[in-house]
Amino acid sequence: MSVNQQAHTGPPYGQPQPGYQGYQQPAYGGQPLPGVPQSQYGAYNGPMPGYQQPVPPQGSLRAPPTSGAPPPASGASVPSSHLVYSQFGHGDVQNGIPASAAPMQRPPASQPFLPGSAPTPVSQTSTFQQYGPPPASVQQLSNHMAGMTIGSTTASAPPPAGLGYGPPASIPPVSGSFSATGSGLYTPYTASQGPPPTSVSQGLPLAQPPFPGQPISTQRLPTQVPGFAPPPSSTGIGPSSYPPTTGAPRPPTMPGPPLPGQTVAGPPTSQPNHVSSPPPPSAMSGPHPGPPMSGLHGPPPPTHPPQPGYQMQQNGSFGQVRGPQPNYGGAYPGTPNYGSQPGQPPPPKRLDPDSIPSPIQVIEDDRSNRGSEPFVTGVRGQVPPLVTTNFLVKDQGNASPRYIRCTSYNIPCTSDMAKQSQVPLAAVIKPLATLPPEETLPYLVDHGESGPVRCNRCKAYMCPFMQFIEGGRRFQCCFCSCVTEVPPHYFQHLDHTGKRVDFYDRPELSLGSYEFLATVDYCKNNKFPSPPAFIFMIDVSYNAVKSGLVRLICEELKSLLDYLPREGNMEESAIRVGFVTYNKVLHFYNVKSSLAQPQMMVVSDVADMFVPLLDGFLVNVNESRTVIASLLDQIPEMFADTRETETVFAPVIQAGLEALKAAECAGKLFIFHTSLPIAEAPGKLKNRDDKKLINTDKEKTLFQPQTNFYNNLAKDCVAQGCCVDLFLFPNQYLDVATLGVVTYQTGGSIYKYAYFQLEIDQDRFLNDLRRDVQKEVGFDAVMRVRTSTGIRATDFFGAFYMSNTTDVEMAGLDCDKTITVEFKHDDKLSEDSGALLQCALLYTSCAGQRRLRIHNLSLNCCTQLADLYRNCETDTLINYLAKYAYRGVLGSPVKTVRDALINQCAQILACYRKNCASPSSAGQLILPECMKLLPVYLNCVLKSDVLQPGLEVTTDDRAYIRQLVTSMDVAETNVFFYPRLLPLTKADVDSDSLPAAIRNSEERLSKGDMYLLENGLNIFVWVGVNVQQGLIQNLFGVSSFSQISNASSTLPVLENPFSKKVRSIVDMLQVQRSRYMKLIIVKQEDKLEMLFKHFLVEDKSLSGGASYVDFLCHMHKEIRQLLS
């Protein structure tokens, strides 16, 4: 398990209706769409209505644009009118919605594959494959593609009109096959040296092996995406080997057929490796069919198993084999395609997905380079290993990356430089993060009556960066430079280096994270707090009782109350508990230990809520155990015959709040709720769900609360320290955007189980409930972030309330919640002194102790943009950008938010290209090494259900995800936006390790294998139609593919190595996530497969999201426009 993810579990979005009828998204808890014909959604990235063919559905065939015409023979040109382009410009027409609705099927025979690959129905996923259009356009194409090295300094020729997301002029698909052999392009960087940029086309001309004697340079260039290779007419085999022709306009046409060598590399990438005709040779190993591997220079490809049918690329390396270029020895137009029989027409060109930066490769490289050594935090401005790497942290003065991660560890010295780069400066802070057992928890420091030592002026807390002067009698603040007297009891002599001699004995002088015991001055009303209380509030309306939910909750609480959180060495928890049930009225229960039976009191005046009893409502579990047990037995019986369907909601929160006020303590309400609160009462809501608002200016209202009532209620809850956790069990719309307001602003959590079915969902719900009740939580919390002179915290994202501009207030803050803070310059910074952050969290522990948790972090400052780009963390940047965008939809049309995201990232990459990359042709998309995954991850955010919903995603799903993501940590957003896909059939049953992950694209799936995909909310097990019977028997306990049931949410416990291995993988993943993931079994070609394909994020999505390849082209076009 990755050490920086907490070990926890939690629920996914919700779930399907019985039997998964319709296409609802089981994953999200989306409602089924009545009356939507099946064809309404082709596979996500698959065909659209009108595009359903009787062909093997594996991967929805995406054929060439020429509507089935055979490829032009060498030299023949296809009238450009035949070329159908997708809305993403030159891209793969069919990766999703074909531009023409006619089924386009390619006669398999007409496609000349390279030796070794068998003609097969090509189902094209995220790549372009088109027939070469008129020769003239070959040139343009290349212009464009050339346009693509991942980063370019000058746009040497404006990209052909229309490239990008509009229908292009007839530009052939940009691509050029690159067999994924560029492994030599750059050596993996070590943690210490800032890796160089990634350039998406090593300036390489299209596919053809390096010329003899000209090794592809191995120096680590900017990552260039090779498909974005400079066109044949450009000179330059890669910035490293030849000077590229920058600036030279390219000749308008270049007669001749599509260049030889621009072959389809490998199984046309379209084919999802699950095709019925002869499979590509040895699907999982070796080079893919395509230009022979000889002549490639550079390290051999990595040893972990390559993806099916593709050879792994090393570290996202892209210098792929290049296509012939005029001016160089090598094939000329008209010479036979090498690797194919003479006289064969060259197949279409396309950008090979293996030649663009791969998240899997980057993650693997970081694991192998940085996973073995502990990360020691003693050095300023060190970039930590990725969140996907398992590593140990040694605190030597800076907070662990488990507590704070930054978008950049080297901040520009001036605001002008920051504006120029557009890189947001932000920190994602998780103040109470859970640490792995091998790491030490923060020490608790008690300074007695006098409390923590602080700076007189800015009130910063004592930390390792404070400077002691005058023999130790005073200290100079590292944040504001003010000099403060050292209190007599704290005085200590300095050694010859100016350090206090007790430096190593005091956590606050030697560690990045520690806690202070707070004095009474830090408490409300200047008195120490009482221990917090938990109040369980159960909806007992008809739906809740009928589904078995009420009985399930009561049964679980009997045992769960023994596991309330407690301080390390305490015998029992100090937390008191109370119980309320409700429908249209509220029922309070007196469970005082002296009673023989619990007593029920009903409050029917919900307009003026009060708590009818003080004594006996909040009790100690051990003292009142028998009364509580009796109550939990009686509740399901009392309401067994209820006919009440209506519920209230706001009065329930008000009741809990009043109870905590009366008891003068903070606490948490656990509310179990099933329906839209339409009963007459404060906070009553109406059904305002309206799909017609999507893509209009009013769409933002769907994310906003219906009424301000709940905002005001949230404010009162925060003032009392009343945190609200909400468990929702909807069978239809219940307005999460409004019901979630109080939860969100009090720092609570929402869990959603749509169409709750006892047998399918109880495991997930109970696991979530157990974890939610047991996890570490701080109450009545206030957080402030101080910074050294030059920058200040200006913006905050997360689940909290703010009554002023500096203090983040949370009624409750648990170990899973993060607060994201953005910083802006208010002065110049200096390279010498760097920049400092101090996050101070004041909270009440679960035993009622008032504490301060302090996290300090020192960052470098730079005057050169290259230093900024060398020290960024893309995962954290995406976490920040997603939260920024998800907040943006509250006030702006979704399209505006999407465009702003694309524009900001284009500016970040254009600034790099202009100021940091070595000069090269505009045809190259050049990406900074540490940001080479920015395009693929950004595209995942843009395609997410909040910013681009599919038809089956409900309004509630979108509001739910929006709130969920806002307080996610970096590890959670990483797997949420780019899910983890593991080939189960490749798992080694004898080892404890996970099989090597593969990229999220349909073409990586093979019909004969099983895969597991997880995104933090769901786990899908996808079973190919040709999986061996023995494996099906071992995993599912049935004898054939047709007997596998996808109605089950668990794998059967079978005594064989494969079953044990797969179940242990599932358990290992569940432990890493904060919510218990819903397990969904998906059979290939089954209707549920559409939902699964939604998570194959490198492919086009049915809701209109671009494939990775297309989006990279679009980003390149945006960057070139900015540069020109």
Steps between C-alpha positions, in 0.01 A plus 500: 500500500621839423618646818368833429154388464321437810388164570138536472195408321188663381199505280488582140246714347190299551354207332286339249147402511416145547647307221666810358208579282536765247831654465514671822840549628538266777814667574359826572166417627346651196136450445407286203375692206157384427440452138848552375563251224807300546668632199491838658834439643745312298792393692666803648758560230301272286244537234197718525150420407496427140839359543401172646627225281458131511873473524667364801405761754826475670610856493253642261665493168630827397577490136682739279324809398476396146182317567641170410683590187826317468808700572628706217763320308841644502475831334125505477333776687168492672286800438505693816129494517527138593690571807273510792655669798389489850432815683845485630663585183736271345425229736380159492169538357341235677630503836158565619248667292567447136448807302273322266236289653520232236663189627850515375660168474830442339538193287767335704686378202564840369718597782859411451638428839859461569643159517382322797179680552200327371229675313225538747198707545660807626326656782660827533538652842702792588709543199460630157492275216397643175570441143753727356324795349622689202866540492477864551364446835776271603700808525248678704462214721847494580493864557250448757639205658818640473337756682512276769815450682395516849597869521618729229674825494377659191215403292675450179191467296160568633318178549265421221172661558254300686736274675408456852150463590346622179462313176834537337577570150591175344781421726592144518500354835800609669693221600757287347538185670764487750573165624554549862859461492619832599603360819838647467390851488582588842634334793287504808587797709611473851311669767758759551554631159212690355397299209500672171195561300318243305465576137228339319671440185848455523468713204477172341373462159245235472564138540825366379791362683786723588742535223792273528767649706276768634391383838196671628651724750476375848528828669183575687331760296188667572247229461390525150207322385602316196195496309514846520789456282614761267378428163694332243598823348660620813855423545599390838504161635437613833630804652787311617631369177427757237422862514130522439384739238334744721318773337527372149157497358420164365436462128134486431485158349705197470405275218493131550299261708503505872850446608616152520593416843198670632366166569251403751722382769395194662163366528327803378472658825150500453457141545437453863701191492189313529433403144381181368731450212851380568629692796800724473807297563558424861268755629695587805852513392749618255495786261178556337476403143632784310835619395749247613678584817842488357685818483352640812755646726443555863432293803282199459143549600424452863455154620158515648242346275417717211144584431315261284626524155711803565842534616530713808649829446767605737424788724260645256773512249407598166769487245336246303603354184481770241347526165705562194588856439585660183855620520609191680598157394204280548187416322368750255142536414434219269756257630347197654390524853767339697368215691225438249499329165605724215210654325268500797328832548626658818242480773369808667715694738405575851649610822597196697371516856814320611702797388340759724566538873365207696376545858578135569860542392552814707351330807716189450816707452436700816442178694822348383704819546358628825316218675798336667651795690327680786398858418693713750342843547808690618568682174306809390287475186534127434238354264363184666443168320164467321190406702494170314843404637528311827766676707592575860535852633757617755405835649809718538344844510241515221151350514453164330340503153221297662401824675586760234564476127569802279444570133859626485789475743682792339295820499565790262662794680265755348131522424580590137683173455212312665249670269715425197517130577137469613601208726268528802687504831298283732535253785269206565497459879371196687561602861388177671624254236542140610863384495619148423595299812874537429486879534481692828188697586557869578633549855279683749688787670368640828635844600275515806310810606688733269408312181697485174774756428391734219621803308374822660395658173366238255421236766682225310582197718854398593647289217834378364546813285494754784844660554633531858720805562679677785622180657151348490320778688291607200384349173433653159181387330553321169160621376498872582857566627376646830729437800333346810634438853542134588289432814730419799372142534578440132854644501786276388864572402615483138782281370784626277275479190228718654267204566343448840664215687158340559426511126449123464301466823227737388270388216407862421867581427594191301186364331265620228182375675410489872216585738470741793261452787282812491435706810162628611558819295452291186156374612151634440377726779834439672403163635628156405264307272292195599557178305301496172174309439374287208128514416352235269193629312311235306236559232214256576275591205345225285793467256761467773303234688391303191854474357628345824721801564363589845548147631852485349607827666362399841669158487833656403490771767473240776856386434640818342450708815786305659738646243453872550830689459709540815836645596793263476514359853141546616298199614180621342388783274400829665240561227134498607223382269135590431224367269225664296263350242287709262260513208263802499554534877799435727528235772761550776601215729590508866756221554610593851680210669253490792201424273372148444374592150580791268242780488388669179400867473343634183545858376242569231544877490787488252473873426643583842741224584605433860646204689237360738745351748845585629586230744513154341529610134884499474643207694812295556479178294628269773271638769185483286588190297188295581258789444668584167486135388132485589431819303685374191295179513174692529543768230458264198190342663343833596505629141457167320147587378554869430322653202669841537692582181578868556807623686639821647870582496600842636320446834705182548824699482349770722409238760855363506642851522268591792598181683871582471437859610311378806783259585759774436714279282604451139410186311387326187156415361475178296187548288359208297258651247302362204294761315443860395365681811159611372309491831387838632795628708790745491742410220223329298617439140336449163615281214683738267700243302516609138725332245408768246720749686815307408723703267301817560587806707264375770685172548680652799173511694506120513811519719372781722273442801128569444479723805728693732340334801766230515789746474376676811447170678857397410633822651325421831634144494858617451467743789402211729748246360215286363630297205249319275570172320233402252419150373257525208292214356306658214273323252452825312614863502557634851698817432849421626604854406270635774501218757880490484550867593510447876719191471737682269532817707541315830786281371285185487477218245222393264451137402250408230343161421249541220240225468619344822458121494582315816672198348711703256577814699511408865871416502593831351271701725609319819868535416453871438302546819758314712784700361310826532418437866849377591728738316704771665320832502567841654205715610440871510804552282655822370789500256723789402784497246782750558765575240830681498508854358444511123209259462170453678211256497224650286258221418375180664321189369345218703220409740498785753350837588678837498372801690810711421777489241758307703335243724372171362235376745380141518255353748683173433817411309583134443812322385381484136418865441730742325498876479656646188657842535608729218778756551565827321793739510468821696870585476828370358657180633870430516680189379710496817225494759241300303137494613339344808152373579365418843163332531359517856189298583324558833257217583338293775607136507250219542583495872417870535861624506569834326806473277698685235647301213777681312641414156794699355637492148786690337508557123765630264460820299630553149573776252514259203181349360688178426542444875127539554418248226757256634336484844130468434276213605238423235277287725466788747448748216212288365352472850499880524370556144214251548394672823528840340284387206248322723451817696478697176186315387308660788527838332583452130374292209682167484638582155665815634661298779629239253643760265673679785666175611625424150622855458687505830679173423584616149651815652704300750642281220546787253698697758725199548542458127582862448734554791652168596506256210794495263403651166332250269238499232154613584399158387601368833287482806754529778392426854699552819610162633307531824188623317492259212184341641321834534309458170380146565394577858341832407298323232374259768382794712328657198323171422388445859129486571492841662642679195369273223218276614382203300126455451471249781671710766244649736502852638547351848804304383659817372436694820626202704823467303554874506490502879703181530789617284519834679647341812695214337873463551748468213508119503120488477468747212781319319315167488159665466588683179738238355376166635733207564459211251658166594514186283381230744598211277861625518503498881764279658305282742813428703603857573343775710546764234241648267529427127649791301229752410415574138374813329131595510400423147280240341770400260706371792234243587519150363195278459675211667581686822338644811576849631432692818441876487476714815441873540458535877120464482452187291687184413407344166599146410479475118486154349584449132281266293789265426630455855600138563229295663738392777556861612126570499445191712779601740381858550120481472429136576292456182591299195456749215510868407121510453438384857697781665251717687563873516239543769748409771708763677753252641724230360423151632750362752655204318796294613736538205807720445343724234188577706713572809732726301222706341315537832822606672555764227146631557553507877836676459337771286205540740737563788680776308186704436300715737168356383402141443488453124203338333596185310336473158548195276494592131481243223633607162218595262257528791301822546699584813812518287401848395537619856839332526619663178416839646806451721736415213602863503756496217217426254231727369198515725144478381421829666736670257828488690811486284734204489845563648658508155245751370528716807877509475462627144250758615730617782781529252290715273408724796866532599603590143231764487628653822858494373413659167 
